[in-house]
Amino acid sequence: MGKRKVDTLVEFEINARGLLDAFRVVNEFTEEAMFTFDSDGLWLQMLDPSHVAMIEWMLPRDCMEVYGFAGRNGKPFEVGVNVATVLRRFPKIRSVDDTVKVTITEWRERDDEKKLIRRGEWHYLYRNRRFTVSSLYLETDKLPRLRVSWRDYVSLTCRGFKSALEDFKKFGTDVVEMVLNDDEFIMKADSYVEPYTGELVNLTIRWDRTNNELLEIDCSKTRTGKYHLGWLISISKIDKLANTIRLSLAGTVNNPKPLKVTADTWVMGVFNFYIAPYVD
């Protein structure tokens, strides 16, 4: 048997805290994720197991301190990563400026020339801590890369959006209705009769153009849709990386459509989230 040949597919250095915060957001949707690496950076698009929500993450090489891509003969490649395992094994971050170096290698088993083994080595440079995570062979839904753009949107601060969701959680609802027009953005929960007092209880939160938490609004016609609160809360955890989010709606009362939420984090690329509408 000859010596095993190990090929380095990609090696990059990036801010450790930012990467872990990004992985925590991904982990809200899936514990196991398929990453695609190419000469421009990495890309991820994954459905949650229930196929209600989807996350898309585009991390360009410009966001990394070092990015060396070889691929397989220079071509893009995919690698499955157990995101939850990386989060468990990674040591505590000591400084916002700490860096992690990630090296993904590939080799063939000596007794099976057709079997490829991939492994990622994570090196926390500040404390010289290393650990490895073997890649996963994931059977994921092969979805085309989305190019979805809806005209009507509202931009909010992450702080304002997250605060509203916390109020809806306290209210005890599972579904939130959104209404967008050219003057305001409204989030509300279905009314219910309070069993002890018999009173009709509801919760409505409004943002208009005078509200400091509403940054921009552009709407050609009234848009509306109902969405699961749990997924909205998962999306709101992007506040560790972004200050603002954009919510794009395309549905109407008789034609519900998915909600698209975009967060441009600057330091960790762009996240797009999609949530299927809730139908009564």
XYZ file of C-alpha atoms in Angstrom:
280
model
C 0.000 0.000 0.000
C 1.247 3.471 -0.881
C 1.170 6.459 1.359
C -2.269 8.020 1.707
C -2.548 11.224 -0.338
C -4.375 14.062 1.456
C -5.698 16.986 -0.576
C -6.598 20.357 0.947
C -9.845 21.499 -0.670
C -10.220 24.830 1.105
C -8.582 26.712 3.944
C -9.821 29.960 5.415
C -9.490 32.224 8.434
C -12.401 34.214 9.781
C -13.619 36.003 12.897
C -14.418 33.282 15.431
C -17.307 34.970 17.229
C -19.004 35.973 13.990
C -18.757 32.465 12.563
C -20.175 30.863 15.697
C -23.042 33.378 15.802
C -23.778 32.508 12.168
C -23.689 28.781 12.983
C -26.135 29.362 15.842
C -28.589 30.914 13.390
C -28.151 27.981 10.980
C -28.678 25.585 13.883
C -32.126 27.115 14.454
C -33.166 25.564 11.124
C -31.056 22.418 10.868
C -28.394 20.588 12.878
C -26.808 19.146 9.741
C -26.043 21.446 6.840
C -24.600 21.056 3.365
C -22.106 23.787 2.480
C -20.960 24.533 -1.065
C -17.499 26.025 -1.509
C -16.214 27.679 -4.677
C -13.687 30.322 -5.624
C -16.036 33.095 -4.454
C -16.695 31.787 -0.940
C -19.254 29.488 0.666
C -22.966 29.111 0.176
C -25.697 27.235 2.019
C -29.354 26.601 1.259
C -31.248 24.238 3.552
C -34.855 23.406 4.318
C -35.876 22.681 7.866
C -36.987 19.051 8.442
C -40.678 20.033 8.311
C -40.208 21.916 5.006
C -41.895 25.014 6.426
C -38.842 27.284 6.516
C -35.630 27.628 4.550
C -32.339 29.392 5.221
C -29.904 30.675 2.625
C -26.465 31.974 3.610
C -23.957 33.522 1.229
C -20.525 34.228 2.730
C -18.195 35.837 0.149
C -14.448 35.504 0.394
C -14.183 39.251 1.071
C -15.636 38.617 4.543
C -12.740 36.304 5.411
C -9.261 37.303 6.482
C -7.730 34.515 4.383
C -9.418 32.320 1.778
C -7.542 29.671 -0.176
C -9.683 27.555 -2.486
C -8.416 24.552 -4.435
C -11.551 22.437 -4.679
C -11.495 19.239 -6.637
C -9.413 20.229 -9.656
C -10.530 23.799 -9.116
C -14.227 22.909 -9.186
C -16.799 23.660 -6.464
C -17.485 20.958 -3.901
C -20.004 20.205 -1.172
C -19.338 19.153 2.383
C -21.851 18.147 5.050
C -21.233 19.592 8.502
C -22.874 18.773 11.809
C -23.370 22.361 12.946
C -24.491 21.336 16.422
C -21.259 19.349 16.934
C -19.092 22.319 15.952
C -20.964 24.546 18.413
C -20.499 22.008 21.221
C -16.793 21.454 20.629
C -15.698 25.008 20.030
C -13.919 26.592 23.038
C -15.217 29.723 24.703
C -14.415 32.876 22.755
C -12.180 35.255 24.701
C -12.156 38.300 22.446
C -14.250 39.769 19.632
C -11.091 39.832 17.512
C -10.241 36.132 17.893
C -9.816 34.137 14.699
C -10.583 30.571 13.682
C -8.782 28.746 10.889
C -10.758 26.039 9.084
C -9.103 23.466 6.828
C -11.161 20.928 4.881
C -9.198 17.971 3.530
C -10.044 14.912 1.485
C -8.444 11.529 0.958
C -9.291 8.057 -0.275
C -9.450 4.992 1.889
C -6.516 2.689 1.121
C -8.736 -0.354 0.820
C -11.428 1.397 -1.196
C -10.247 3.698 -3.959
C -13.822 4.841 -4.610
C -14.528 5.999 -1.081
C -13.650 9.612 -0.296
C -13.185 10.827 3.252
C -13.499 14.508 4.098
C -12.687 16.142 7.387
C -12.671 19.666 8.699
C -10.034 20.803 11.187
C -10.977 23.793 13.307
C -8.068 25.701 14.817
C -8.897 28.432 17.338
C -5.771 30.505 16.897
C -5.944 32.525 20.115
C -5.763 29.509 22.430
C -4.139 27.136 19.943
C -7.066 24.752 20.347
C -7.766 22.278 17.570
C -10.538 19.802 16.937
C -11.733 17.875 13.901
C -15.216 17.149 12.588
C -15.719 14.475 9.955
C -17.915 15.456 7.056
C -21.386 13.998 6.654
C -22.882 12.354 3.606
C -26.227 14.106 3.599
C -29.177 13.245 1.420
C -30.704 16.675 1.010
C -33.354 17.993 -1.325
C -31.550 19.337 -4.385
C -33.136 22.732 -4.756
C -32.257 25.230 -7.457
C -30.478 28.295 -6.173
C -33.239 30.802 -5.524
C -33.418 34.124 -7.311
C -36.567 35.398 -5.614
C -37.196 39.122 -5.386
C -40.454 40.642 -4.189
C -41.107 44.298 -4.779
C -42.963 45.237 -1.592
C -40.971 45.376 1.616
C -40.387 47.038 4.942
C -37.048 47.495 6.731
C -36.978 47.391 10.527
C -34.327 47.451 13.200
C -33.604 43.984 14.545
C -34.191 45.333 18.035
C -37.701 46.539 17.204
C -38.618 43.332 15.381
C -37.348 41.097 18.183
C -39.103 43.154 20.852
C -42.419 42.779 19.011
C -41.988 39.020 18.762
C -41.323 38.800 22.490
C -44.659 40.560 23.073
C -46.469 38.062 20.835
C -44.816 35.180 22.674
C -46.066 36.553 26.001
C -49.494 36.947 24.437
C -49.533 33.203 23.852
C -50.142 33.065 20.123
C -48.566 30.627 17.662
C -49.355 32.586 14.500
C -48.738 36.215 13.606
C -50.489 38.074 10.813
C -48.593 40.748 8.892
C -50.142 43.591 6.898
C -48.042 45.933 4.779
C -49.196 49.043 2.950
C -47.513 52.247 1.852
C -48.185 54.001 5.163
C -47.513 51.400 7.838
C -46.543 47.877 8.764
C -48.793 45.941 11.135
C -48.305 42.725 13.077
C -51.248 41.235 14.931
C -52.425 38.066 16.609
C -55.838 36.452 16.305
C -58.306 37.680 18.888
C -59.708 35.338 21.483
C -62.259 35.519 24.292
C -60.706 35.653 27.747
C -62.417 32.774 29.633
C -62.615 34.532 33.019
C -63.797 37.981 31.965
C -65.456 37.200 28.645
C -63.583 40.099 27.057
C -62.211 40.003 23.521
C -58.421 40.096 23.742
C -56.095 41.006 20.871
C -52.582 42.290 20.245
C -51.690 44.645 17.407
C -48.335 46.349 16.896
C -47.999 49.119 14.314
C -45.013 50.858 12.746
C -45.593 53.963 10.639
C -43.171 56.359 8.970
C -42.750 58.355 12.195
C -41.518 55.304 14.135
C -37.752 55.204 14.659
C -37.759 51.389 14.389
C -39.137 51.560 10.826
C -36.296 52.498 8.495
C -37.844 52.162 5.046
C -41.117 51.110 3.482
C -41.988 50.569 -0.179
C -45.333 49.022 -1.043
C -47.324 49.212 -4.280
C -50.443 47.498 -2.893
C -51.582 46.043 0.406
C -49.807 42.786 1.243
C -50.704 40.343 3.964
C -49.839 36.912 5.293
C -49.863 34.733 8.406
C -46.703 33.018 9.659
C -45.650 30.781 12.533
C -44.237 32.759 15.452
C -41.601 30.132 16.252
C -39.855 30.590 12.905
C -39.996 34.373 13.203
C -38.286 34.105 16.600
C -35.584 31.878 15.080
C -34.947 34.499 12.393
C -34.774 37.295 14.971
C -31.642 35.687 16.451
C -29.724 37.213 13.550
C -29.590 40.333 15.760
C -26.153 39.215 16.983
C -24.850 39.856 13.453
C -27.142 42.462 11.903
C -28.751 45.716 12.998
C -31.535 45.753 10.402
C -33.701 43.299 8.482
C -35.913 43.553 5.427
C -39.275 41.760 5.317
C -40.624 41.214 1.793
C -44.251 40.220 1.298
C -46.080 39.255 -1.886
C -49.272 37.620 -0.611
C -52.847 38.828 -0.421
C -55.851 37.640 1.567
C -56.908 35.218 -1.166
C -53.419 34.342 -2.375
C -51.015 33.671 0.518
C -47.308 33.528 -0.319
C -44.069 32.930 1.598
C -42.392 35.621 3.630
C -38.819 36.516 2.721
C -36.551 38.065 5.364
C -33.122 39.411 4.393
C -30.283 40.363 6.724
C -27.072 41.850 5.341
C -24.622 41.325 8.178
C -21.592 42.915 6.476
C -19.175 40.766 8.504
C -20.785 37.375 7.790
C -22.361 37.918 4.412
C -26.057 37.838 3.570
C -28.786 35.673 5.073
C -32.148 35.064 3.401
C -34.948 33.311 5.247
C -38.180 32.005 3.739
C -41.269 30.952 5.694
C -44.277 29.250 4.144
C -47.581 30.989 4.919
C -49.904 29.622 7.565
C -53.272 28.695 6.056
C -56.332 28.476 8.283
